[in-house]
Tab-separated table of C-alpha atoms in Angstrom:
chain	number	residue	atom	x	y	z
O	91	MET	CA	86.604	106.456	71.222
O	92	LEU	CA	85.455	102.807	71.850
O	93	THR	CA	83.137	102.483	75.282
O	94	ALA	CA	82.560	99.721	78.233
O	95	ILE	CA	81.830	98.291	81.135
O	96	LEU	CA	84.482	96.895	83.581
O	97	PHE	CA	82.933	94.552	85.730
O	98	ASN	CA	85.120	93.299	88.842
O	99	ASP	CA	86.329	96.229	89.656
O	100	THR	CA	88.562	95.684	92.538
O	101	SER	CA	90.492	98.843	93.640
O	102	HIS	CA	87.666	98.862	96.406
O	103	ASN	CA	89.741	96.464	97.644
O	104	LYS	CA	92.177	97.293	100.230
O	105	HIS	CA	95.141	95.636	98.452
O	106	HIS	CA	97.833	97.081	96.322
O	107	GLY	CA	98.156	94.456	94.182
O	108	CYS	CA	94.040	95.110	93.109
O	109	GLN	CA	93.899	99.152	92.510
O	110	ILE	CA	97.682	98.757	90.518
O	111	VAL	CA	95.626	96.575	88.290
O	112	VAL	CA	92.533	98.749	87.682
O	113	ARG	CA	94.350	101.629	88.165
O	114	GLN	CA	97.102	99.553	85.302
O	115	ILE	CA	93.376	98.630	82.632
O	116	TYR	CA	91.861	102.077	83.048
O	117	ALA	CA	95.227	104.027	81.081
O	118	LEU	CA	95.775	100.601	78.971
O	119	ALA	CA	92.351	100.679	77.986
O	120	GLN	CA	92.165	104.679	77.135
O	121	GLN	CA	95.965	104.417	75.352
O	122	ALA	CA	93.515	101.966	72.957
O	123	GLY	CA	91.532	103.827	72.306
O	124	ILE	CA	88.630	102.215	75.097
O	125	ARG	CA	87.042	104.967	77.895
O	126	ILE	CA	85.045	102.320	80.401
O	127	VAL	CA	81.992	104.621	80.677
O	128	LYS	CA	81.046	102.550	83.631
O	129	ALA	CA	82.767	99.798	86.558
O	130	CYS	CA	80.902	98.114	88.128
O	131	PRO	CA	82.186	96.303	92.128
O	132	MET	CA	83.672	93.281	93.060
O	133	ARG	CA	80.563	90.397	93.906
O	134	HIS	CA	77.908	93.236	91.769
O	135	ASP	CA	75.548	90.978	90.329
O	136	TRP	CA	74.474	92.058	87.003
O	137	ARG	CA	71.788	89.204	86.562
O	138	ARG	CA	69.769	91.249	89.415
O	139	ASP	CA	70.227	95.240	87.988
O	140	GLU	CA	67.969	95.678	85.348
O	141	ALA	CA	69.257	99.800	84.721
O	142	LEU	CA	72.794	97.921	84.011
O	143	LYS	CA	71.101	95.253	82.035
O	144	ARG	CA	70.162	98.190	79.750
O	145	GLU	CA	73.959	99.528	80.389
O	146	ILE	CA	75.385	96.382	78.767
O	147	ALA	CA	73.032	96.551	75.437
O	148	LYS	CA	74.607	100.239	74.783
O	149	VAL	CA	78.050	99.888	74.756
O	150	ASP	CA	80.969	98.782	71.677
O	151	LEU	CA	81.922	96.237	74.164
O	152	CYS	CA	82.305	93.865	78.047
O	153	LEU	CA	85.391	93.972	80.010
O	154	ILE	CA	85.923	90.915	82.925
O	155	ASN	CA	88.742	91.611	85.152
O	156	GLY	CA	89.245	87.745	86.309
O	157	GLU	CA	91.897	87.789	88.873
O	158	GLY	CA	91.552	84.994	90.927
O	159	THR	CA	88.358	84.486	90.930
O	160	ILE	CA	87.393	81.841	88.040
O	161	HIS	CA	87.701	78.548	90.440
O	162	ASP	CA	85.998	76.164	91.493
O	163	ASP	CA	82.697	77.338	89.890
O	164	ALA	CA	82.804	79.660	92.398
O	165	LYS	CA	79.625	82.126	93.355
O	166	ALA	CA	81.684	85.404	92.117
O	167	ALA	CA	83.063	82.790	89.191
O	168	ARG	CA	80.014	82.595	88.075
O	169	ILE	CA	78.160	85.831	87.798
O	170	LEU	CA	81.031	86.827	86.446
O	171	VAL	CA	81.102	83.973	83.456
O	172	GLU	CA	77.698	83.938	82.945
O	173	LEU	CA	77.932	87.625	81.805
O	174	ALA	CA	79.053	86.589	77.786
O	175	PRO	CA	76.549	84.222	76.557
O	176	PHE	CA	74.095	86.982	77.755
O	177	CYS	CA	76.523	90.359	75.819
O	178	ARG	CA	76.514	87.025	72.645
O	179	GLU	CA	72.432	87.042	72.261
O	180	ARG	CA	73.261	91.111	72.419
O	181	ASN	CA	75.987	91.178	69.807
O	182	VAL	CA	77.868	92.820	72.732
O	183	PRO	CA	81.999	91.384	72.665
O	184	CYS	CA	82.104	90.778	75.833
O	185	PHE	CA	86.310	89.881	76.964
O	186	LEU	CA	87.562	87.915	79.744
O	187	ILE	CA	91.564	89.655	80.817
O	188	ASN	CA	94.157	88.970	84.076
O	189	SER	CA	92.262	85.478	84.940
O	190	VAL	CA	92.694	82.581	86.532
O	191	TRP	CA	91.303	79.658	85.291
O	192	GLN	CA	90.993	76.516	87.799
O	193	ARG	CA	89.102	73.743	88.513
O	194	ASN	CA	85.498	74.404	87.398
O	195	SER	CA	83.385	73.113	85.733
O	196	MET	CA	81.926	71.800	82.088
O	197	GLU	CA	78.456	74.111	81.984
O	198	MET	CA	80.865	77.473	83.489
O	199	VAL	CA	83.467	76.493	80.110
O	200	GLU	CA	80.125	75.851	78.069
O	201	ALA	CA	79.434	79.267	79.206
O	202	ALA	CA	82.552	80.738	78.050
O	203	ARG	CA	81.826	79.369	74.623
O	204	SER	CA	80.417	83.181	74.369
O	205	PHE	CA	83.180	85.465	75.521
O	206	SER	CA	84.688	86.980	71.995
O	207	ALA	CA	88.267	85.746	73.293
O	208	ILE	CA	90.386	85.251	76.793
O	209	TYR	CA	93.071	86.318	77.821
O	210	LEU	CA	94.758	84.133	80.816
O	211	ARG	CA	96.847	85.745	83.252
O	212	ASP	CA	99.194	81.755	83.695
O	213	HIS	CA	100.030	78.460	81.174
O	214	HIS	CA	98.623	76.260	83.907
O	215	SER	CA	95.564	78.592	83.661
O	216	GLN	CA	95.781	77.921	80.007
O	217	ALA	CA	95.952	74.983	79.925
O	218	GLU	CA	93.446	73.922	81.906
O	219	LEU	CA	91.256	75.245	79.803
O	220	ALA	CA	92.542	74.074	77.399
O	221	ARG	CA	92.266	70.151	77.788
O	222	SER	CA	88.085	71.786	77.778
O	223	GLY	CA	87.843	72.810	73.839
O	224	LEU	CA	89.070	76.025	74.738
O	225	ALA	CA	91.673	78.936	73.434
O	226	SER	CA	92.823	81.341	75.205
O	227	GLU	CA	96.187	83.530	75.207
O	228	VAL	CA	98.550	83.921	78.117
O	229	VAL	CA	99.295	87.447	79.441
O	230	PRO	CA	100.845	87.409	83.118
O	231	ASP	CA	99.116	89.863	86.071
O	232	LEU	CA	99.170	93.726	84.750
O	233	THR	CA	100.493	94.904	88.029
O	234	LEU	CA	102.908	94.164	85.810
O	235	SER	CA	102.222	96.776	83.040
O	236	ALA	CA	102.924	99.654	86.298
O	237	VAL	CA	105.749	102.534	86.230
O	238	PRO	CA	108.082	99.673	88.988
O	239	PRO	CA	109.759	102.346	91.917
O	240	PRO	CA	113.558	103.898	90.844
O	241	ALA	CA	116.710	101.026	92.186
O	242	GLN	CA	117.405	102.048	95.723
O	243	GLN	CA	120.160	100.655	97.726
O	244	ARG	CA	118.846	97.590	99.783
O	245	GLU	CA	119.515	95.401	103.278
O	246	GLY	CA	116.775	94.217	105.567
O	247	LEU	CA	114.588	90.977	105.189
O	248	LEU	CA	110.681	91.365	105.154
O	249	VAL	CA	108.175	89.288	106.169
O	250	ASN	CA	104.404	89.084	104.340
O	251	GLY	CA	101.677	87.567	105.286
O	252	SER	CA	99.145	85.482	103.252
O	253	PHE	CA	95.611	84.877	102.032
O	254	TYR	CA	95.395	82.559	104.168
O	255	GLU	CA	94.504	82.720	107.575
O	256	GLU	CA	96.328	80.383	109.454
O	257	ARG	CA	99.679	80.586	107.150
O	258	THR	CA	100.050	84.639	107.915
O	259	GLN	CA	99.912	83.381	111.548
O	260	GLU	CA	102.372	81.725	110.014
O	261	ALA	CA	104.372	84.101	108.798
O	262	TRP	CA	103.275	86.994	111.797
O	263	ARG	CA	105.506	83.820	113.876
O	264	LEU	CA	107.951	83.380	111.970
O	265	TYR	CA	109.038	87.530	112.140
O	266	ARG	CA	108.635	87.383	116.293
O	267	ASP	CA	110.783	84.544	116.325
O	268	ALA	CA	113.607	86.624	114.328
O	269	ASP	CA	114.496	88.799	116.576
O	270	GLY	CA	114.961	91.946	114.250
O	271	ALA	CA	116.255	89.714	111.121
O	272	LEU	CA	112.885	90.322	109.969
O	273	GLN	CA	110.504	93.630	108.966
O	274	TYR	CA	106.670	92.296	108.993
O	275	LEU	CA	105.045	94.331	105.757
O	276	SER	CA	101.627	93.790	105.157
O	277	ILE	CA	100.174	94.519	101.221
O	278	GLN	CA	96.503	96.191	102.518
O	279	SER	CA	95.956	99.534	101.305
O	280	MET	CA	93.202	102.046	102.361
O	281	PRO	CA	90.207	101.324	100.130
O	282	GLN	CA	89.737	104.433	97.069
O	283	VAL	CA	86.510	106.647	96.695
O	284	GLN	CA	84.425	105.039	94.159
O	285	TRP	CA	83.595	108.332	92.038
O	286	GLY	CA	83.194	108.663	88.320
O	287	LYS	CA	82.298	104.672	88.181
O	288	GLY	CA	78.696	105.246	87.331
O	289	PHE	CA	77.373	103.449	90.966
O	290	THR	CA	76.030	106.277	92.932
O	291	GLY	CA	75.485	103.702	96.383
O	292	TYR	CA	78.552	102.347	95.502
O	293	PHE	CA	80.819	106.298	96.063
O	294	TRP	CA	79.185	106.613	99.380
O	295	ARG	CA	79.988	103.059	100.863
O	296	SER	CA	83.378	103.631	99.516
O	297	LEU	CA	83.390	107.077	101.796
O	298	ARG	CA	82.619	104.898	104.571
O	299	SER	CA	84.697	102.472	104.169
O	300	LEU	CA	87.257	104.984	104.304
O	301	PHE	CA	86.867	106.238	107.333
O	302	LYS	CA	86.345	103.207	108.264
O	303	ALA	CA	89.418	102.093	107.440
O	304	TRP	CA	91.260	105.294	108.175
O	305	ARG	CA	90.334	104.810	111.871
O	306	ALA	CA	91.284	101.305	111.652
O	307	ARG	CA	94.749	101.405	110.520
O	308	TYR	CA	94.543	105.070	113.558
O	309	LYS	CA	93.808	102.472	116.702
O	310	ALA	CA	96.266	100.162	115.200
O	311	ARG	CA	99.184	101.702	114.860
O	312	ARG	CA	98.072	102.645	119.084
O	313	MET	CA	97.810	99.450	120.184
O	314	GLU	CA	100.401	96.978	122.041
O	315	GLU	CA	102.599	95.664	119.930
O	316	PHE	CA	100.537	91.841	119.715
O	317	GLY	CA	102.435	88.608	120.810
O	318	ARG	CA	104.164	85.850	119.363
O	319	ASP	CA	101.220	83.936	118.932
O	320	LEU	CA	98.010	85.872	116.952
O	321	PRO	CA	94.863	84.936	117.920
O	322	VAL	CA	93.025	85.408	113.747
O	323	ARG	CA	90.539	88.382	115.355
O	324	GLN	CA	93.954	90.728	116.098
O	325	ILE	CA	94.520	89.598	112.530
O	326	LYS	CA	92.828	92.415	110.562
O	327	ALA	CA	94.487	94.826	113.146
O	328	MET	CA	97.640	93.404	112.589
O	329	ARG	CA	97.887	93.884	108.822
O	330	TRP	CA	96.546	97.807	109.473
O	331	ARG	CA	100.200	98.765	111.202
O	332	TYR	CA	102.605	97.023	108.736
O	333	SER	CA	100.372	98.956	105.957
O	334	PHE	CA	101.307	101.932	103.915
O	335	ALA	CA	98.210	104.188	103.048
O	336	THR	CA	99.467	104.186	99.066
O	337	SER	CA	101.397	102.292	96.103
O	338	GLU	CA	103.315	103.833	95.622
O	339	GLN	CA	105.134	103.903	99.319
O	340	PHE	CA	104.711	99.850	98.863
O	341	LEU	CA	107.065	99.219	95.893
O	342	GLN	CA	109.457	102.032	97.629
O	343	ARG	CA	108.920	100.276	101.016
O	344	LEU	CA	109.594	96.407	98.553
O	345	ALA	CA	112.515	98.857	96.019
O	346	VAL	CA	114.620	98.947	100.034
O	347	SER	CA	114.394	95.860	100.536
O	348	ARG	CA	116.921	92.842	100.215
O	349	GLY	CA	114.514	90.605	99.594
O	350	VAL	CA	110.951	89.622	100.494
O	351	ILE	CA	109.303	86.627	102.255
O	352	THR	CA	105.347	86.318	100.912
O	353	GLY	CA	102.765	84.041	100.450
O	354	ARG	CA	100.369	86.399	98.383
O	355	PHE	CA	100.930	86.836	94.549
O	356	HIS	CA	100.528	90.421	93.642
O	357	CYS	CA	103.111	91.138	96.545
O	358	VAL	CA	104.975	88.834	94.211
O	359	THR	CA	104.954	90.397	91.105
O	360	LEU	CA	105.616	93.617	92.429
O	361	CYS	CA	108.624	91.908	93.576
O	362	LEU	CA	109.407	91.547	89.979
O	363	LEU	CA	107.866	94.663	88.454
O	364	SER	CA	110.185	96.308	91.519
O	365	GLU	CA	113.351	93.605	91.250
O	366	THR	CA	113.188	92.462	94.137
O	367	PRO	CA	114.450	88.872	95.266
O	368	PHE	CA	111.258	86.823	96.947
O	369	PHE	CA	111.390	84.054	97.701
O	370	ALA	CA	106.935	82.059	97.697
O	371	ILE	CA	104.726	80.331	99.289
O	372	ALA	CA	102.327	78.173	97.509
O	373	SER	CA	98.800	80.661	97.696
O	374	ASN	CA	95.066	79.329	96.940
O	375	THR	CA	95.122	78.240	93.308
O	376	HIS	CA	97.615	77.689	91.193
O	377	LYS	CA	98.245	81.951	90.213
O	378	ILE	CA	102.241	81.646	91.949
O	379	GLU	CA	102.717	78.665	90.513
O	380	GLY	CA	102.350	79.467	87.564
O	381	LEU	CA	104.200	83.570	87.310
O	382	LEU	CA	107.321	81.913	88.589
O	383	ASP	CA	107.014	79.018	85.938
O	384	GLN	CA	106.535	82.046	83.868
O	385	CYS	CA	109.545	83.739	84.555
O	386	GLY	CA	111.821	80.974	85.142
O	387	LEU	CA	111.997	81.215	88.930
O	388	SER	CA	109.747	77.707	90.444
O	389	GLY	CA	113.025	77.068	92.238
O	390	ARG	CA	111.727	80.663	94.661
O	391	ILE	CA	108.536	78.520	95.902
O	392	PHE	CA	108.296	77.315	99.649
O	393	SER	CA	105.302	75.182	100.711
O	394	ASP	CA	106.222	77.007	104.781
O	395	TYR	CA	107.859	79.938	106.223
O	396	ALA	CA	110.380	78.648	108.566
O	397	SER	CA	111.737	76.276	105.088
O	398	ALA	CA	111.900	79.724	102.843
O	399	PHE	CA	114.035	81.901	105.887
O	400	ALA	CA	116.225	79.072	106.490
O	401	SER	CA	117.095	79.470	102.910
O	402	ALA	CA	117.357	82.924	103.344
O	403	HIS	CA	120.979	83.186	103.070
O	404	ARG	CA	120.437	82.279	99.242
O	405	ILE	CA	117.767	84.923	98.218
O	406	ASP	CA	119.339	87.397	95.940
O	407	PHE	CA	119.088	86.953	92.635
O	408	SER	CA	121.003	85.742	90.017
O	409	ALA	CA	122.590	87.500	87.782
O	410	GLN	CA	120.855	85.256	85.334
O	411	GLU	CA	118.386	85.237	87.518
O	412	LYS	CA	118.358	89.128	86.552
O	413	GLN	CA	118.376	89.430	83.988
O	414	ALA	CA	114.938	86.503	82.929
O	415	VAL	CA	113.139	88.916	85.386
O	416	ARG	CA	114.162	92.032	83.763
O	417	ARG	CA	113.128	90.101	80.306
O	418	PHE	CA	109.728	88.762	81.522
O	419	VAL	CA	108.326	92.119	82.951
O	420	SER	CA	109.404	94.241	79.680
O	421	ASP	CA	107.770	90.882	78.177
O	422	SER	CA	104.937	91.685	80.226
O	423	ALA	CA	104.448	94.770	80.147
O	424	ALA	CA	104.714	94.197	75.634
O	425	ARG	CA	101.680	91.742	75.967
O	426	ALA	CA	99.720	93.946	78.424
O	427	ARG	CA	99.355	97.023	75.820
O	428	GLN	CA	99.012	95.018	72.630
O	429	MET	CA	96.091	93.220	74.338
O	430	PHE	CA	93.873	96.188	74.522
O	431	ILE	CA	95.098	96.982	70.953
O	432	GLN	CA	93.790	93.651	69.429
O	433	ILE	CA	90.831	93.979	72.296
O	434	ALA	CA	89.414	97.597	70.081
O	435	GLN	CA	90.458	96.389	66.682
O	436	ASP	CA	88.105	92.708	67.359
O	437	VAL	CA	85.614	95.251	67.900
O	438	ARG	CA	85.581	97.679	65.743
O	439	ALA	CA	85.917	94.427	63.295
O	440	GLN	CA	83.500	93.008	64.057
O	441	ALA	CA	80.685	96.481	64.339
O	442	ARG	CA	82.253	96.660	60.142
O	443	GLN	CA	80.853	93.617	59.931
């Protein structure tokens, strides 16, 4: 069994999509003969962790879960990409997986040349990196490799917020003005306890975070209904009130709805997984556009929530769209499995050289 360290473990993030992604990374790696012996939480700066640097030199490979981090030369993006040359100097294969790539500098590109392989979530990211002379493969988001919920009788429309606070306020106003025609759904989830990840400090921190989250959710569900014009300071409480504690419950809620209007990337991927019709609102990178282009649903993206709701009468998937979704999800899951198999093969081949 190969040993690996995972970087940018987002499972502590209070977000169903991130938690499903990390769960799939562990499962698919294990199936391919890779055991993750340590997982670095998101925003953990390995450059300042001397003990972690020594551990990197002892494992067979490093995996970086890029998700939506690698864009605009962000600090978190630089921390992750700078790991590649560090690993190469120590002859440790380093792989960027499940990532976006957008608007990064040539300095970032040069560091990325040290990756053993790069697997991006969409063709837009692949094309941008290719313009800098770097090859990559496309493997759609790893949530699409999860087990879908069982099919259910569908009814009712849902609206979900966005990465942006002002967009979330827009979604909330739509919900309040819809006079019962919409139900609000938050993608927020309870944080997961970081047990067995190799960081004792983060374990205790995650326990505190879980306690605070339960308390916040309890209080939010007992508050008076939020007004139509939702202040930014109340967005967190609103998200807790309309949340589901587990990913299974969240997926089941999608599976019984007729359709969803959302500005969240992972809400879109989970709609695809559950074959739930949706309309999407653009997010902070090209990740949603890239996803919909790949599965042939580019006509399902709107510039604002009001326009999407005005077209809700046609939200149902056509027979052709449903077939396209099934093919895309099936192909995405197969690509995800093959990615980890290929990574394991590459590492073993390098070890024999």
